[in-house]
């Protein structure tokens, strides 16, 4: 049984307070095909669902175009701004350039955007031992240096980088209540609460730089040799704290992988900045497990749960403010 509209709204608010309401329009391959053809000159031959995240359902059309359908009405997601940024990014890895933006489209209640498909497999599908972490760390460190030193690319300012953590801290019991006792034991829940209790919300003021804003393993693409080939989904780009872009990497590989990336990055985090990375990474771990569990996506649930357990094992009985070591 699916979530009710009220449940969906509570979940959206719970994970990200920017969402206002859920769009209750069921999508199917047939429905997506009709929407694409009604809003463009494309003749649709094939459609398949690529995936579903917190913000979008994504469909691959004609094995060439990815179309994203927002799951919620949002005042902050701006496909036109994302399109402008995608045209200006000059990175040493591929970035999808938005080609289609349909405001008030036929058949859907929110703006639909589309970009040319980038081939690759997301890092989310690999375990650490399957990847040359030194090589990938070097590639990501270089790309983040390029991104964070880029000028002349407009972006809104992230007024409070701690806003998400404040919300999670206030609603932590409710959030953990969305996971069954089989998913998290009592001791693991205690570890999570202890980690949040340690956090002092003491992220120092720092230079705002252009950031991806949601650089998780699911947005990092690898080629057949398991080398970096692209970074997708720039819908959350903003001018903000550079270390927000490291939280998703911590979720995937913990302190050790972050250290590999930072070895090739010009600025090293302070103890308080690394604490921010870890607690944001833990939020990413938990929200991913909730998402795939509520979607009843068994293929993604197991790896998401495994990553959460790995990070909990790493942080158990450890200080949130310990210095980073490889």
PDB file of C-alpha atoms in Angstrom:
ATOM      1  CA  UNK A   1       0.000   0.000   0.000  1.00  0.00           C
ATOM      2  CA  UNK A   2       1.371   3.448  -0.924  1.00  0.00           C
ATOM      3  CA  UNK A   3       1.712   6.409   1.415  1.00  0.00           C
ATOM      4  CA  UNK A   4      -1.231   8.719   1.853  1.00  0.00           C
ATOM      5  CA  UNK A   5      -0.835  12.304   0.701  1.00  0.00           C
ATOM      6  CA  UNK A   6      -0.498  13.476   4.302  1.00  0.00           C
ATOM      7  CA  UNK A   7       2.156  10.845   4.990  1.00  0.00           C
ATOM      8  CA  UNK A   8       4.011  11.974   1.882  1.00  0.00           C
ATOM      9  CA  UNK A   9       3.922  15.591   2.986  1.00  0.00           C
ATOM     10  CA  UNK A  10       5.164  14.701   6.455  1.00  0.00           C
ATOM     11  CA  UNK A  11       7.975  12.627   4.971  1.00  0.00           C
ATOM     12  CA  UNK A  12       8.985  15.385   2.558  1.00  0.00           C
ATOM     13  CA  UNK A  13       9.039  17.956   5.336  1.00  0.00           C
ATOM     14  CA  UNK A  14      10.886  15.522   7.567  1.00  0.00           C
ATOM     15  CA  UNK A  15      13.718  14.927   5.100  1.00  0.00           C
ATOM     16  CA  UNK A  16      13.901  18.377   3.554  1.00  0.00           C
ATOM     17  CA  UNK A  17      11.865  21.310   4.792  1.00  0.00           C
ATOM     18  CA  UNK A  18      12.020  22.959   1.347  1.00  0.00           C
ATOM     19  CA  UNK A  19       9.311  20.648   0.013  1.00  0.00           C
ATOM     20  CA  UNK A  20       5.749  21.891   0.316  1.00  0.00           C
ATOM     21  CA  UNK A  21       3.455  19.161  -1.015  1.00  0.00           C
ATOM     22  CA  UNK A  22       3.620  15.923  -2.897  1.00  0.00           C
ATOM     23  CA  UNK A  23       2.511  15.734  -6.540  1.00  0.00           C
ATOM     24  CA  UNK A  24      -0.112  13.016  -6.712  1.00  0.00           C
ATOM     25  CA  UNK A  25       0.131  12.100 -10.419  1.00  0.00           C
ATOM     26  CA  UNK A  26       0.931   8.399 -10.970  1.00  0.00           C
ATOM     27  CA  UNK A  27       3.521   7.873 -13.692  1.00  0.00           C
ATOM     28  CA  UNK A  28       3.878   4.901 -16.003  1.00  0.00           C
ATOM     29  CA  UNK A  29       5.903   4.262 -19.141  1.00  0.00           C
ATOM     30  CA  UNK A  30       2.798   4.983 -21.225  1.00  0.00           C
ATOM     31  CA  UNK A  31       2.025   8.190 -19.316  1.00  0.00           C
ATOM     32  CA  UNK A  32       5.618   9.437 -19.593  1.00  0.00           C
ATOM     33  CA  UNK A  33       5.670   8.714 -23.324  1.00  0.00           C
ATOM     34  CA  UNK A  34       2.479  10.729 -23.838  1.00  0.00           C
ATOM     35  CA  UNK A  35       3.754  13.662 -21.749  1.00  0.00           C
ATOM     36  CA  UNK A  36       7.042  13.810 -23.692  1.00  0.00           C
ATOM     37  CA  UNK A  37       5.332  13.733 -27.086  1.00  0.00           C
ATOM     38  CA  UNK A  38       2.706  16.315 -26.106  1.00  0.00           C
ATOM     39  CA  UNK A  39       5.367  18.767 -24.904  1.00  0.00           C
ATOM     40  CA  UNK A  40       8.025  18.321 -27.605  1.00  0.00           C
ATOM     41  CA  UNK A  41       8.755  17.181 -31.144  1.00  0.00           C
ATOM     42  CA  UNK A  42      10.390  13.983 -29.895  1.00  0.00           C
ATOM     43  CA  UNK A  43       8.984  10.732 -31.246  1.00  0.00           C
ATOM     44  CA  UNK A  44       9.196   8.341 -28.321  1.00  0.00           C
ATOM     45  CA  UNK A  45      10.270   4.795 -29.163  1.00  0.00           C
ATOM     46  CA  UNK A  46      11.443   3.506 -25.786  1.00  0.00           C
ATOM     47  CA  UNK A  47      10.970   4.567 -22.172  1.00  0.00           C
ATOM     48  CA  UNK A  48      12.339   3.021 -19.000  1.00  0.00           C
ATOM     49  CA  UNK A  49      12.520   4.236 -15.439  1.00  0.00           C
ATOM     50  CA  UNK A  50      16.056   5.057 -14.338  1.00  0.00           C
ATOM     51  CA  UNK A  51      15.394   5.705 -10.682  1.00  0.00           C
ATOM     52  CA  UNK A  52      13.683   7.703  -7.981  1.00  0.00           C
ATOM     53  CA  UNK A  53      15.233   9.987  -5.397  1.00  0.00           C
ATOM     54  CA  UNK A  54      13.948  12.440  -2.822  1.00  0.00           C
ATOM     55  CA  UNK A  55      13.153  15.066  -5.440  1.00  0.00           C
ATOM     56  CA  UNK A  56      12.639  13.404  -8.833  1.00  0.00           C
ATOM     57  CA  UNK A  57      11.512  10.361 -10.743  1.00  0.00           C
ATOM     58  CA  UNK A  58      13.805   9.961 -13.757  1.00  0.00           C
ATOM     59  CA  UNK A  59      13.010   8.242 -17.055  1.00  0.00           C
ATOM     60  CA  UNK A  60      15.310   7.385 -19.962  1.00  0.00           C
ATOM     61  CA  UNK A  61      13.702   8.110 -23.333  1.00  0.00           C
ATOM     62  CA  UNK A  62      15.000   6.587 -26.590  1.00  0.00           C
ATOM     63  CA  UNK A  63      18.172   5.580 -24.710  1.00  0.00           C
ATOM     64  CA  UNK A  64      19.283   9.180 -25.284  1.00  0.00           C
ATOM     65  CA  UNK A  65      17.405  11.615 -23.033  1.00  0.00           C
ATOM     66  CA  UNK A  66      16.805  11.683 -19.286  1.00  0.00           C
ATOM     67  CA  UNK A  67      13.605  13.430 -18.197  1.00  0.00           C
ATOM     68  CA  UNK A  68      13.068  14.333 -14.548  1.00  0.00           C
ATOM     69  CA  UNK A  69       9.625  14.591 -13.000  1.00  0.00           C
ATOM     70  CA  UNK A  70       9.565  16.435  -9.641  1.00  0.00           C
ATOM     71  CA  UNK A  71       7.856  14.538  -6.844  1.00  0.00           C
ATOM     72  CA  UNK A  72       6.999  17.682  -4.901  1.00  0.00           C
ATOM     73  CA  UNK A  73       6.032  21.283  -5.435  1.00  0.00           C
ATOM     74  CA  UNK A  74       9.101  23.276  -4.417  1.00  0.00           C
ATOM     75  CA  UNK A  75       9.974  26.953  -4.370  1.00  0.00           C
ATOM     76  CA  UNK A  76      13.708  26.266  -4.436  1.00  0.00           C
ATOM     77  CA  UNK A  77      14.239  23.859  -7.344  1.00  0.00           C
ATOM     78  CA  UNK A  78      14.873  25.960 -10.449  1.00  0.00           C
ATOM     79  CA  UNK A  79      15.549  24.015 -13.679  1.00  0.00           C
ATOM     80  CA  UNK A  80      16.255  27.224 -15.605  1.00  0.00           C
ATOM     81  CA  UNK A  81      18.999  28.146 -13.134  1.00  0.00           C
ATOM     82  CA  UNK A  82      20.338  24.597 -13.354  1.00  0.00           C
ATOM     83  CA  UNK A  83      20.327  24.876 -17.149  1.00  0.00           C
ATOM     84  CA  UNK A  84      22.326  28.110 -16.988  1.00  0.00           C
ATOM     85  CA  UNK A  85      24.871  26.547 -14.633  1.00  0.00           C
ATOM     86  CA  UNK A  86      25.178  23.364 -16.701  1.00  0.00           C
ATOM     87  CA  UNK A  87      26.146  25.453 -19.728  1.00  0.00           C
ATOM     88  CA  UNK A  88      28.932  27.240 -17.840  1.00  0.00           C
ATOM     89  CA  UNK A  89      30.542  24.430 -15.860  1.00  0.00           C
ATOM     90  CA  UNK A  90      34.038  23.622 -17.112  1.00  0.00           C
ATOM     91  CA  UNK A  91      35.165  20.506 -15.299  1.00  0.00           C
ATOM     92  CA  UNK A  92      37.512  17.632 -16.090  1.00  0.00           C
ATOM     93  CA  UNK A  93      34.558  15.240 -15.998  1.00  0.00           C
ATOM     94  CA  UNK A  94      31.270  15.207 -17.896  1.00  0.00           C
ATOM     95  CA  UNK A  95      28.247  17.175 -16.705  1.00  0.00           C
ATOM     96  CA  UNK A  96      24.761  16.809 -18.231  1.00  0.00           C
ATOM     97  CA  UNK A  97      23.578  19.941 -19.993  1.00  0.00           C
ATOM     98  CA  UNK A  98      19.882  20.677 -19.561  1.00  0.00           C
ATOM     99  CA  UNK A  99      18.237  20.896 -22.999  1.00  0.00           C
ATOM    100  CA  UNK A 100      14.524  20.819 -22.152  1.00  0.00           C
ATOM    101  CA  UNK A 101      12.675  22.883 -19.548  1.00  0.00           C
ATOM    102  CA  UNK A 102       8.878  22.785 -19.686  1.00  0.00           C
ATOM    103  CA  UNK A 103       7.048  25.126 -17.348  1.00  0.00           C
ATOM    104  CA  UNK A 104       3.352  24.287 -16.907  1.00  0.00           C
ATOM    105  CA  UNK A 105       3.647  21.220 -19.169  1.00  0.00           C
ATOM    106  CA  UNK A 106       0.764  19.228 -20.538  1.00  0.00           C
ATOM    107  CA  UNK A 107      -0.072  16.322 -18.251  1.00  0.00           C
ATOM    108  CA  UNK A 108       2.000  17.243 -15.190  1.00  0.00           C
ATOM    109  CA  UNK A 109       1.736  19.700 -12.312  1.00  0.00           C
ATOM    110  CA  UNK A 110       5.354  20.850 -12.044  1.00  0.00           C
ATOM    111  CA  UNK A 111       8.229  21.831 -14.337  1.00  0.00           C
ATOM    112  CA  UNK A 112       9.812  18.934 -16.247  1.00  0.00           C
ATOM    113  CA  UNK A 113      13.456  19.086 -17.306  1.00  0.00           C
ATOM    114  CA  UNK A 114      15.501  16.886 -19.612  1.00  0.00           C
ATOM    115  CA  UNK A 115      19.141  16.380 -20.494  1.00  0.00           C
ATOM    116  CA  UNK A 116      21.218  14.171 -22.767  1.00  0.00           C
ATOM    117  CA  UNK A 117      21.943  10.810 -21.162  1.00  0.00           C
ATOM    118  CA  UNK A 118      25.430  10.310 -19.729  1.00  0.00           C
ATOM    119  CA  UNK A 119      26.457   6.633 -19.793  1.00  0.00           C
ATOM    120  CA  UNK A 120      27.956   5.207 -16.642  1.00  0.00           C
ATOM    121  CA  UNK A 121      27.232   3.327 -13.427  1.00  0.00           C
ATOM    122  CA  UNK A 122      26.715   5.231 -10.200  1.00  0.00           C
ATOM    123  CA  UNK A 123      29.204   4.784  -7.382  1.00  0.00           C
ATOM    124  CA  UNK A 124      26.223   3.754  -5.239  1.00  0.00           C
ATOM    125  CA  UNK A 125      26.361   0.300  -6.853  1.00  0.00           C
ATOM    126  CA  UNK A 126      29.959  -0.415  -5.813  1.00  0.00           C
ATOM    127  CA  UNK A 127      31.524  -1.377  -2.520  1.00  0.00           C
ATOM    128  CA  UNK A 128      34.793   0.214  -1.470  1.00  0.00           C
ATOM    129  CA  UNK A 129      36.873  -2.910  -2.100  1.00  0.00           C
ATOM    130  CA  UNK A 130      35.702  -2.971  -5.734  1.00  0.00           C
ATOM    131  CA  UNK A 131      37.123   0.493  -6.467  1.00  0.00           C
ATOM    132  CA  UNK A 132      40.645   1.898  -6.756  1.00  0.00           C
ATOM    133  CA  UNK A 133      39.992   4.467  -4.048  1.00  0.00           C
ATOM    134  CA  UNK A 134      43.287   6.296  -4.535  1.00  0.00           C
ATOM    135  CA  UNK A 135      42.506   6.851  -8.222  1.00  0.00           C
ATOM    136  CA  UNK A 136      38.897   7.892  -7.618  1.00  0.00           C
ATOM    137  CA  UNK A 137      39.922  10.080  -4.684  1.00  0.00           C
ATOM    138  CA  UNK A 138      42.419  11.902  -6.898  1.00  0.00           C
ATOM    139  CA  UNK A 139      39.835  12.417  -9.659  1.00  0.00           C
ATOM    140  CA  UNK A 140      37.181  13.726  -7.266  1.00  0.00           C
ATOM    141  CA  UNK A 141      39.656  15.964  -5.445  1.00  0.00           C
ATOM    142  CA  UNK A 142      40.665  17.588  -8.733  1.00  0.00           C
ATOM    143  CA  UNK A 143      37.052  18.069  -9.870  1.00  0.00           C
ATOM    144  CA  UNK A 144      36.035  19.604  -6.537  1.00  0.00           C
ATOM    145  CA  UNK A 145      38.999  21.977  -6.699  1.00  0.00           C
ATOM    146  CA  UNK A 146      37.876  23.038 -10.190  1.00  0.00           C
ATOM    147  CA  UNK A 147      34.274  23.501  -9.060  1.00  0.00           C
ATOM    148  CA  UNK A 148      34.988  25.331  -5.816  1.00  0.00           C
ATOM    149  CA  UNK A 149      37.394  27.797  -7.434  1.00  0.00           C
ATOM    150  CA  UNK A 150      35.126  28.548 -10.394  1.00  0.00           C
ATOM    151  CA  UNK A 151      34.094  32.162 -10.881  1.00  0.00           C
ATOM    152  CA  UNK A 152      31.493  33.824 -13.051  1.00  0.00           C
ATOM    153  CA  UNK A 153      28.822  31.186 -12.397  1.00  0.00           C
ATOM    154  CA  UNK A 154      25.780  32.575 -10.617  1.00  0.00           C
ATOM    155  CA  UNK A 155      24.178  30.706  -7.765  1.00  0.00           C
ATOM    156  CA  UNK A 156      21.921  31.501  -4.837  1.00  0.00           C
ATOM    157  CA  UNK A 157      23.551  31.758  -1.433  1.00  0.00           C
ATOM    158  CA  UNK A 158      22.940  29.040   1.147  1.00  0.00           C
ATOM    159  CA  UNK A 159      21.956  31.347   4.002  1.00  0.00           C
ATOM    160  CA  UNK A 160      22.240  28.714   6.748  1.00  0.00           C
ATOM    161  CA  UNK A 161      24.305  25.576   6.041  1.00  0.00           C
ATOM    162  CA  UNK A 162      23.212  24.194   9.423  1.00  0.00           C
ATOM    163  CA  UNK A 163      19.455  24.452   8.774  1.00  0.00           C
ATOM    164  CA  UNK A 164      19.089  20.794   7.763  1.00  0.00           C
ATOM    165  CA  UNK A 165      21.007  19.612  10.826  1.00  0.00           C
ATOM    166  CA  UNK A 166      18.897  21.745  13.157  1.00  0.00           C
ATOM    167  CA  UNK A 167      15.721  20.183  11.747  1.00  0.00           C
ATOM    168  CA  UNK A 168      17.103  16.664  12.041  1.00  0.00           C
ATOM    169  CA  UNK A 169      18.301  17.252  15.577  1.00  0.00           C
ATOM    170  CA  UNK A 170      14.861  18.478  16.639  1.00  0.00           C
ATOM    171  CA  UNK A 171      13.001  15.597  14.960  1.00  0.00           C
ATOM    172  CA  UNK A 172      15.529  12.793  15.406  1.00  0.00           C
ATOM    173  CA  UNK A 173      13.226  10.449  17.344  1.00  0.00           C
ATOM    174  CA  UNK A 174      10.519  10.797  14.699  1.00  0.00           C
ATOM    175  CA  UNK A 175      13.028  10.161  11.937  1.00  0.00           C
ATOM    176  CA  UNK A 176      14.483   7.060  13.565  1.00  0.00           C
ATOM    177  CA  UNK A 177      10.941   5.851  14.199  1.00  0.00           C
ATOM    178  CA  UNK A 178      10.522   5.436  10.451  1.00  0.00           C
ATOM    179  CA  UNK A 179      13.015   2.574  10.510  1.00  0.00           C
ATOM    180  CA  UNK A 180      12.025  -0.803  11.914  1.00  0.00           C
ATOM    181  CA  UNK A 181      13.759  -2.495  14.830  1.00  0.00           C
ATOM    182  CA  UNK A 182      15.107  -5.027  12.346  1.00  0.00           C
ATOM    183  CA  UNK A 183      16.808  -2.202  10.465  1.00  0.00           C
ATOM    184  CA  UNK A 184      18.405  -0.567  13.509  1.00  0.00           C
ATOM    185  CA  UNK A 185      19.061  -2.115  16.903  1.00  0.00           C
ATOM    186  CA  UNK A 186      18.681  -0.220  20.164  1.00  0.00           C
ATOM    187  CA  UNK A 187      22.459   0.178  20.494  1.00  0.00           C
ATOM    188  CA  UNK A 188      22.729   1.539  16.945  1.00  0.00           C
ATOM    189  CA  UNK A 189      19.993   4.074  17.636  1.00  0.00           C
ATOM    190  CA  UNK A 190      21.879   5.075  20.770  1.00  0.00           C
ATOM    191  CA  UNK A 191      25.044   5.590  18.696  1.00  0.00           C
ATOM    192  CA  UNK A 192      23.169   7.900  16.313  1.00  0.00           C
ATOM    193  CA  UNK A 193      21.638   9.934  19.140  1.00  0.00           C
ATOM    194  CA  UNK A 194      25.006  10.217  20.868  1.00  0.00           C
ATOM    195  CA  UNK A 195      26.587  11.512  17.672  1.00  0.00           C
ATOM    196  CA  UNK A 196      23.916  14.182  17.278  1.00  0.00           C
ATOM    197  CA  UNK A 197      24.190  15.097  20.964  1.00  0.00           C
ATOM    198  CA  UNK A 198      27.904  15.763  20.480  1.00  0.00           C
ATOM    199  CA  UNK A 199      27.352  18.220  17.658  1.00  0.00           C
ATOM    200  CA  UNK A 200      27.717  21.844  18.764  1.00  0.00           C
ATOM    201  CA  UNK A 201      26.429  23.538  15.585  1.00  0.00           C
ATOM    202  CA  UNK A 202      29.768  25.324  15.509  1.00  0.00           C
ATOM    203  CA  UNK A 203      30.562  25.384  11.795  1.00  0.00           C
ATOM    204  CA  UNK A 204      32.817  28.431  11.362  1.00  0.00           C
ATOM    205  CA  UNK A 205      31.932  31.122   8.867  1.00  0.00           C
ATOM    206  CA  UNK A 206      33.850  30.578   5.660  1.00  0.00           C
ATOM    207  CA  UNK A 207      34.034  31.707   2.062  1.00  0.00           C
ATOM    208  CA  UNK A 208      30.978  30.735   0.019  1.00  0.00           C
ATOM    209  CA  UNK A 209      31.938  28.794  -3.095  1.00  0.00           C
ATOM    210  CA  UNK A 210      29.952  27.183  -5.894  1.00  0.00           C
ATOM    211  CA  UNK A 211      28.970  23.701  -4.688  1.00  0.00           C
ATOM    212  CA  UNK A 212      27.038  20.783  -6.151  1.00  0.00           C
ATOM    213  CA  UNK A 213      24.919  20.634  -3.002  1.00  0.00           C
ATOM    214  CA  UNK A 214      23.950  16.951  -3.212  1.00  0.00           C
ATOM    215  CA  UNK A 215      27.113  15.110  -4.206  1.00  0.00           C
ATOM    216  CA  UNK A 216      26.176  11.612  -3.115  1.00  0.00           C
ATOM    217  CA  UNK A 217      27.437   8.326  -4.526  1.00  0.00           C
ATOM    218  CA  UNK A 218      24.275   8.064  -6.634  1.00  0.00           C
ATOM    219  CA  UNK A 219      25.286  11.219  -8.533  1.00  0.00           C
ATOM    220  CA  UNK A 220      28.867  10.109  -9.255  1.00  0.00           C
ATOM    221  CA  UNK A 221      29.186   8.078 -12.480  1.00  0.00           C
ATOM    222  CA  UNK A 222      31.960   5.592 -13.257  1.00  0.00           C
ATOM    223  CA  UNK A 223      32.940   4.066 -16.603  1.00  0.00           C
ATOM    224  CA  UNK A 224      33.595   0.391 -17.358  1.00  0.00           C
ATOM    225  CA  UNK A 225      37.077   0.728 -15.831  1.00  0.00           C
ATOM    226  CA  UNK A 226      35.511   2.186 -12.672  1.00  0.00           C
ATOM    227  CA  UNK A 227      36.996   5.620 -13.258  1.00  0.00           C
ATOM    228  CA  UNK A 228      35.125   8.883 -12.826  1.00  0.00           C
ATOM    229  CA  UNK A 229      33.195   9.740 -15.984  1.00  0.00           C
ATOM    230  CA  UNK A 230      30.516  12.206 -14.877  1.00  0.00           C
ATOM    231  CA  UNK A 231      28.618  14.010 -12.121  1.00  0.00           C
ATOM    232  CA  UNK A 232      24.859  14.378 -12.518  1.00  0.00           C
ATOM    233  CA  UNK A 233      21.887  16.189 -10.917  1.00  0.00           C
ATOM    234  CA  UNK A 234      22.935  19.765 -10.262  1.00  0.00           C
ATOM    235  CA  UNK A 235      19.464  20.842  -9.108  1.00  0.00           C
ATOM    236  CA  UNK A 236      20.766  21.703  -5.611  1.00  0.00           C
ATOM    237  CA  UNK A 237      23.757  23.781  -6.730  1.00  0.00           C
ATOM    238  CA  UNK A 238      24.301  26.857  -4.602  1.00  0.00           C
ATOM    239  CA  UNK A 239      26.969  29.120  -3.154  1.00  0.00           C
ATOM    240  CA  UNK A 240      27.756  27.625   0.213  1.00  0.00           C
ATOM    241  CA  UNK A 241      30.152  25.774   2.482  1.00  0.00           C
ATOM    242  CA  UNK A 242      32.646  23.769   0.420  1.00  0.00           C
ATOM    243  CA  UNK A 243      32.583  20.859   2.872  1.00  0.00           C
ATOM    244  CA  UNK A 244      28.913  20.153   2.202  1.00  0.00           C
ATOM    245  CA  UNK A 245      30.132  18.454  -0.988  1.00  0.00           C
ATOM    246  CA  UNK A 246      32.126  15.943   1.083  1.00  0.00           C
ATOM    247  CA  UNK A 247      29.206  14.584   3.146  1.00  0.00           C
ATOM    248  CA  UNK A 248      28.043  12.137   0.469  1.00  0.00           C
ATOM    249  CA  UNK A 249      31.583  10.832   0.061  1.00  0.00           C
ATOM    250  CA  UNK A 250      31.815  10.252   3.805  1.00  0.00           C
ATOM    251  CA  UNK A 251      28.556   8.284   3.610  1.00  0.00           C
ATOM    252  CA  UNK A 252      30.065   6.002   0.953  1.00  0.00           C
ATOM    253  CA  UNK A 253      33.609   5.602   2.249  1.00  0.00           C
ATOM    254  CA  UNK A 254      33.928   7.145   5.706  1.00  0.00           C
ATOM    255  CA  UNK A 255      36.950   9.054   6.970  1.00  0.00           C
ATOM    256  CA  UNK A 256      39.401   7.000   4.902  1.00  0.00           C
ATOM    257  CA  UNK A 257      37.858   7.877   1.539  1.00  0.00           C
ATOM    258  CA  UNK A 258      37.367  11.531   2.503  1.00  0.00           C
ATOM    259  CA  UNK A 259      41.070  11.678   3.359  1.00  0.00           C
ATOM    260  CA  UNK A 260      41.945  10.314  -0.092  1.00  0.00           C
ATOM    261  CA  UNK A 261      39.840  12.996  -1.795  1.00  0.00           C
ATOM    262  CA  UNK A 262      41.153  15.771   0.444  1.00  0.00           C
ATOM    263  CA  UNK A 263      44.766  14.774  -0.268  1.00  0.00           C
ATOM    264  CA  UNK A 264      44.194  16.184  -3.773  1.00  0.00           C
ATOM    265  CA  UNK A 265      42.170  19.189  -2.601  1.00  0.00           C
ATOM    266  CA  UNK A 266      43.826  22.535  -1.756  1.00  0.00           C
ATOM    267  CA  UNK A 267      42.033  23.200   1.550  1.00  0.00           C
ATOM    268  CA  UNK A 268      41.926  20.879   4.548  1.00  0.00           C
ATOM    269  CA  UNK A 269      38.959  20.900   6.958  1.00  0.00           C
ATOM    270  CA  UNK A 270      39.309  22.012  10.542  1.00  0.00           C
ATOM    271  CA  UNK A 271      38.099  19.699  13.296  1.00  0.00           C
ATOM    272  CA  UNK A 272      34.756  21.534  13.411  1.00  0.00           C
ATOM    273  CA  UNK A 273      34.383  21.409   9.623  1.00  0.00           C
ATOM    274  CA  UNK A 274      35.076  17.668   9.614  1.00  0.00           C
ATOM    275  CA  UNK A 275      32.460  17.214  12.342  1.00  0.00           C
ATOM    276  CA  UNK A 276      29.980  18.939  10.001  1.00  0.00           C
ATOM    277  CA  UNK A 277      30.928  16.517   7.190  1.00  0.00           C
ATOM    278  CA  UNK A 278      30.405  13.485   9.434  1.00  0.00           C
ATOM    279  CA  UNK A 279      27.059  14.475  10.891  1.00  0.00           C
ATOM    280  CA  UNK A 280      25.744  15.553   7.463  1.00  0.00           C
ATOM    281  CA  UNK A 281      27.001  12.248   6.086  1.00  0.00           C
ATOM    282  CA  UNK A 282      25.109  10.398   8.804  1.00  0.00           C
ATOM    283  CA  UNK A 283      21.943  12.307   7.852  1.00  0.00           C
ATOM    284  CA  UNK A 284      22.514  11.195   4.254  1.00  0.00           C
ATOM    285  CA  UNK A 285      22.890   7.581   5.392  1.00  0.00           C
ATOM    286  CA  UNK A 286      19.637   7.603   7.351  1.00  0.00           C
ATOM    287  CA  UNK A 287      17.561   9.485   4.769  1.00  0.00           C
ATOM    288  CA  UNK A 288      18.703   7.108   2.011  1.00  0.00           C
ATOM    289  CA  UNK A 289      17.619   4.053   4.019  1.00  0.00           C
ATOM    290  CA  UNK A 290      14.230   5.652   4.716  1.00  0.00           C
ATOM    291  CA  UNK A 291      13.752   6.560   1.053  1.00  0.00           C
ATOM    292  CA  UNK A 292      14.475   3.135  -0.440  1.00  0.00           C
ATOM    293  CA  UNK A 293      12.563   1.362   2.345  1.00  0.00           C
ATOM    294  CA  UNK A 294       9.423   3.411   1.706  1.00  0.00           C
ATOM    295  CA  UNK A 295       9.829   2.800  -2.020  1.00  0.00           C
ATOM    296  CA  UNK A 296      10.107  -0.929  -1.196  1.00  0.00           C
ATOM    297  CA  UNK A 297      13.182  -1.033  -3.425  1.00  0.00           C
ATOM    298  CA  UNK A 298      14.957  -4.161  -2.240  1.00  0.00           C
ATOM    299  CA  UNK A 299      17.757  -3.783  -4.793  1.00  0.00           C
ATOM    300  CA  UNK A 300      18.816  -0.458  -3.269  1.00  0.00           C
ATOM    301  CA  UNK A 301      17.731  -1.120   0.316  1.00  0.00           C
ATOM    302  CA  UNK A 302      20.476  -3.624   1.092  1.00  0.00           C
ATOM    303  CA  UNK A 303      23.453  -1.482  -0.047  1.00  0.00           C
ATOM    304  CA  UNK A 304      21.962   1.604   1.638  1.00  0.00           C
ATOM    305  CA  UNK A 305      21.536  -0.325   4.883  1.00  0.00           C
ATOM    306  CA  UNK A 306      25.061  -1.744   4.588  1.00  0.00           C
ATOM    307  CA  UNK A 307      26.564   1.742   4.241  1.00  0.00           C
ATOM    308  CA  UNK A 308      24.646   2.949   7.290  1.00  0.00           C
ATOM    309  CA  UNK A 309      25.894   0.005   9.359  1.00  0.00           C
ATOM    310  CA  UNK A 310      29.476   0.561   8.165  1.00  0.00           C
ATOM    311  CA  UNK A 311      29.409   4.204   9.221  1.00  0.00           C
ATOM    312  CA  UNK A 312      27.819   3.354  12.575  1.00  0.00           C
ATOM    313  CA  UNK A 313      30.556   0.800  13.189  1.00  0.00           C
ATOM    314  CA  UNK A 314      33.156   3.437  12.321  1.00  0.00           C
ATOM    315  CA  UNK A 315      31.779   6.115  14.649  1.00  0.00           C
ATOM    316  CA  UNK A 316      30.814   3.911  17.616  1.00  0.00           C
ATOM    317  CA  UNK A 317      32.563   5.159  20.765  1.00  0.00           C
ATOM    318  CA  UNK A 318      34.401   7.785  18.702  1.00  0.00           C
ATOM    319  CA  UNK A 319      34.415  11.535  19.168  1.00  0.00           C
ATOM    320  CA  UNK A 320      32.623  13.466  16.454  1.00  0.00           C
ATOM    321  CA  UNK A 321      35.424  16.021  16.743  1.00  0.00           C
ATOM    322  CA  UNK A 322      38.383  13.704  16.297  1.00  0.00           C
ATOM    323  CA  UNK A 323      40.988  14.844  13.732  1.00  0.00           C
ATOM    324  CA  UNK A 324      40.711  13.328  10.273  1.00  0.00           C
ATOM    325  CA  UNK A 325      43.165  10.542   9.532  1.00  0.00           C
ATOM    326  CA  UNK A 326      43.488   8.339   6.478  1.00  0.00           C
TER     327      UNK A 326
END
